[in-house]
Short mmCIF file of C-alpha atoms in Angstrom, two decimals:
data_model
loop_
_atom_site.label_atom_id
_atom_site.label_comp_id
_atom_site.label_asym_id
_atom_site.label_seq_id
_atom_site.Cartn_x
_atom_site.Cartn_y
_atom_site.Cartn_z
CA MET A 240 2.11 42.21 109.90
CA ALA A 241 0.37 38.93 108.66
CA ASP A 242 0.30 39.55 105.00
CA SER A 243 3.70 41.47 104.62
CA LEU A 244 5.49 41.90 101.52
CA ALA A 245 8.89 41.94 103.55
CA PRO A 246 11.97 39.99 102.10
CA ASP A 247 11.84 37.01 104.34
CA GLY A 248 8.37 36.58 103.01
CA VAL A 249 8.95 37.30 99.39
CA LYS A 250 12.35 36.31 98.59
CA PRO A 251 11.95 32.33 99.01
CA LEU A 252 9.24 32.63 96.49
CA LEU A 253 10.95 34.29 93.73
CA GLN A 254 12.09 31.90 90.84
CA GLY A 255 13.74 34.19 88.44
CA ARG A 256 16.54 36.77 88.33
CA PHE A 257 14.08 39.71 89.20
CA GLY A 258 13.57 40.61 93.07
CA HIS A 259 17.07 39.16 94.39
CA VAL A 260 17.79 42.98 94.84
CA TYR A 261 14.99 43.72 97.31
CA HIS A 262 14.44 47.45 98.76
CA TYR A 263 11.77 47.32 101.31
CA ALA A 264 10.08 49.97 103.66
CA GLU A 265 6.83 49.89 105.42
CA VAL A 266 6.33 53.65 104.50
CA ALA A 267 7.99 55.39 101.41
CA PRO A 268 7.13 58.66 99.31
CA SER A 269 7.14 56.23 96.31
CA THR A 270 8.88 53.00 95.32
CA GLN A 271 10.43 54.53 92.59
CA ARG A 272 12.56 56.56 94.78
CA MET A 273 13.87 53.74 96.66
CA LEU A 274 16.33 52.29 93.85
CA ALA A 275 19.50 53.25 93.92
CA ASP A 276 21.59 54.51 90.97
CA ASP A 277 24.01 51.56 91.26
CA ASP A 278 21.04 48.81 91.26
CA GLY A 279 21.14 46.42 88.76
CA GLU A 280 18.51 45.08 86.34
CA GLY A 281 15.74 43.29 87.94
CA ALA A 282 16.17 45.46 91.61
CA VAL A 283 13.10 45.82 93.06
CA ALA A 284 11.27 48.57 95.66
CA VAL A 285 8.52 47.41 97.44
CA ALA A 286 6.52 49.52 100.17
CA GLU A 287 3.44 48.58 102.25
CA GLU A 288 2.41 52.09 101.71
CA GLN A 289 3.26 55.12 99.39
CA THR A 290 2.61 58.67 100.55
CA ALA A 291 3.12 60.07 97.25
CA GLY A 292 2.45 57.55 94.84
CA ARG A 293 1.33 58.51 91.46
CA GLY A 294 0.26 57.08 88.33
CA ARG A 295 0.15 58.53 84.74
CA LEU A 296 -0.05 62.07 83.90
CA GLY A 297 0.54 62.58 87.69
CA ARG A 298 -2.29 61.52 89.18
CA SER A 299 -2.16 59.92 92.54
CA TRP A 300 -2.30 56.30 93.54
CA GLU A 301 -3.95 56.02 96.94
CA ALA A 302 -3.99 52.54 98.97
CA PRO A 303 -4.28 51.74 102.37
CA ALA A 304 -1.36 50.41 104.37
CA GLY A 305 -0.94 46.66 103.87
CA THR A 306 -3.37 46.03 101.10
CA SER A 307 -1.79 46.27 97.83
CA VAL A 308 1.17 45.34 95.77
CA LEU A 309 3.12 48.32 95.46
CA VAL A 310 6.65 47.69 93.23
CA SER A 311 9.24 49.34 91.24
CA VAL A 312 11.23 47.20 89.12
CA LEU A 313 14.23 48.48 87.23
CA LEU A 314 15.28 47.48 83.84
CA LEU A 315 18.31 48.14 81.56
CA PRO A 316 16.80 47.06 77.93
CA ALA A 317 19.15 47.15 75.11
CA VAL A 318 16.42 48.09 72.86
CA GLU A 319 16.12 51.58 70.76
CA ALA A 320 14.65 54.42 72.59
CA ALA A 321 11.51 54.38 70.24
CA ARG A 322 10.57 50.94 71.91
CA LEU A 323 10.52 51.71 75.55
CA PRO A 324 6.86 52.90 75.59
CA GLU A 325 5.85 49.49 74.68
CA LEU A 326 7.19 48.31 78.40
CA SER A 327 3.89 49.73 79.84
CA LEU A 328 1.93 47.25 77.76
CA VAL A 329 4.76 44.17 78.62
CA ALA A 330 4.33 44.80 82.22
CA GLY A 331 0.25 45.10 82.09
CA GLY A 332 0.24 41.59 80.15
CA ALA A 333 2.56 40.16 83.16
CA VAL A 334 0.08 41.59 85.63
CA THR A 335 -2.93 40.26 83.85
CA GLU A 336 -1.29 37.07 83.45
CA ALA A 337 -0.36 36.71 87.28
CA ILE A 338 -3.60 37.78 88.25
CA ALA A 339 -5.46 35.50 86.12
CA ALA A 340 -3.20 32.52 87.49
CA ALA A 341 -3.90 33.51 90.96
CA THR A 342 -7.55 34.12 91.06
CA GLY A 343 -9.35 32.27 87.96
CA LEU A 344 -10.51 36.15 87.05
CA LYS A 345 -10.24 37.01 83.35
CA PRO A 346 -8.39 40.86 83.59
CA THR A 347 -7.80 42.95 80.66
CA LEU A 348 -5.36 45.34 79.60
CA LYS A 349 -6.49 49.02 78.78
CA PHE A 350 -4.13 50.91 76.42
CA PRO A 351 -1.71 52.34 77.84
CA ASN A 352 -1.40 51.06 81.09
CA ASP A 353 -4.44 49.81 83.04
CA VAL A 354 -5.64 46.32 84.05
CA LEU A 355 -9.37 46.04 84.20
CA ILE A 356 -11.77 43.80 85.44
CA PHE A 357 -15.08 43.97 84.40
CA GLY A 358 -14.46 47.16 83.40
CA ARG A 359 -13.09 48.59 86.69
CA LYS A 360 -9.42 49.17 87.30
CA VAL A 361 -7.48 46.75 89.60
CA ALA A 362 -4.19 47.98 88.68
CA GLY A 363 -1.90 50.61 86.97
CA ILE A 364 1.53 50.51 85.52
CA LEU A 365 3.86 53.76 85.02
CA ALA A 366 7.09 53.35 83.16
CA GLU A 367 9.61 56.15 83.09
CA SER A 368 12.71 56.10 81.50
CA SER A 369 16.08 57.93 81.95
CA ASP A 370 19.60 57.58 80.60
CA GLY A 371 18.95 53.90 79.47
CA ARG A 372 17.06 53.05 82.66
CA VAL A 373 13.44 52.15 82.85
CA VAL A 374 11.65 51.99 86.00
CA LEU A 375 8.23 50.06 85.88
CA GLY A 376 5.94 51.03 88.59
CA ILE A 377 3.16 48.63 89.20
CA GLY A 378 0.35 48.93 91.70
CA VAL A 379 -2.28 46.25 92.41
CA ASN A 380 -5.40 46.78 94.36
CA VAL A 381 -5.34 43.36 96.22
CA ASN A 382 -7.01 43.18 99.68
CA MET A 383 -8.77 46.67 99.72
CA SER A 384 -12.47 46.56 100.77
CA ALA A 385 -14.89 48.39 98.99
CA GLU A 386 -15.04 51.04 101.14
CA GLN A 387 -11.26 51.54 100.64
CA LEU A 388 -11.41 52.22 97.26
CA PRO A 389 -10.79 55.57 95.77
CA LEU A 390 -14.00 57.21 94.70
CA GLU A 391 -12.42 60.14 93.00
CA VAL A 392 -11.25 58.41 89.82
CA ASP A 393 -11.46 58.73 85.74
CA THR A 394 -12.29 54.69 85.92
CA PRO A 395 -14.24 53.04 88.86
CA ALA A 396 -11.76 51.06 90.93
CA THR A 397 -11.95 47.51 92.20
CA SER A 398 -9.80 45.04 94.21
CA LEU A 399 -9.23 41.44 93.76
CA LEU A 400 -10.67 41.05 97.17
CA VAL A 401 -13.93 42.80 96.00
CA GLU A 402 -13.87 40.67 92.85
CA THR A 403 -13.30 37.37 94.60
CA GLY A 404 -14.69 37.63 98.25
CA ALA A 405 -11.54 36.37 99.42
CA PRO A 406 -8.23 37.86 100.36
CA LEU A 407 -5.21 36.82 98.52
CA ALA A 408 -1.67 36.53 99.58
CA ARG A 409 0.11 39.65 98.56
CA ALA A 410 3.80 37.86 98.62
CA GLU A 411 2.56 35.12 96.27
CA LEU A 412 0.95 37.64 93.85
CA LEU A 413 4.08 39.90 93.80
CA ALA A 414 6.31 36.64 93.09
CA ALA A 415 4.02 35.63 90.22
CA VAL A 416 4.30 39.43 88.82
CA LEU A 417 8.10 39.24 88.85
CA VAL A 418 8.08 35.85 87.33
CA CYS A 419 5.66 36.70 84.45
CA LEU A 420 7.35 40.12 83.79
CA GLU A 421 10.45 38.53 83.65
CA ARG A 422 9.49 36.07 81.09
CA ARG A 423 7.64 38.61 78.94
CA TYR A 424 10.54 41.32 79.21
CA GLU A 425 13.13 38.69 78.17
CA ALA A 426 11.06 37.70 75.11
CA TRP A 427 10.14 41.37 74.32
CA VAL A 428 14.08 42.32 74.44
CA THR A 429 14.90 39.40 72.31
CA GLY A 430 11.92 39.67 70.08
#
């Protein structure tokens, strides 16, 4: 696979502590289900394709194989439970920052968990918590053509390919998302 998210293509790009435990599958029901109970903070699970990916309110998240960044990140925040919903915004800010740096576009964050470009959804975040663990599911439409974008959605969809006219290296974008997320997460935990 030319534009793979396999560990050998992503791990050399990692700059922080997130992603060094790296679960990978070509096809998985959901990246959230790939994380192990004994994984530590910063473990990630990545798939080229999800067969049962989902977003907020149980909506499905669909993407053809090899076109998107589909990742879940395990967090163990030592904060009050009432603050945990803020993590969707923390992750959304990280995704927005990484996309802007990689493309020059100016994405915006739509509360509580969507990243938009010119009013069209390019990414979504799903944060689920249980027993002090938070799993952030992140989906970014990277190299989907206009014909591959879902039509039956509340907010019109787009991709970075559609918006820039050029394919983007998904491994580089994933590494950038993890760096931005780690920095913003550490500031959120301590601030």
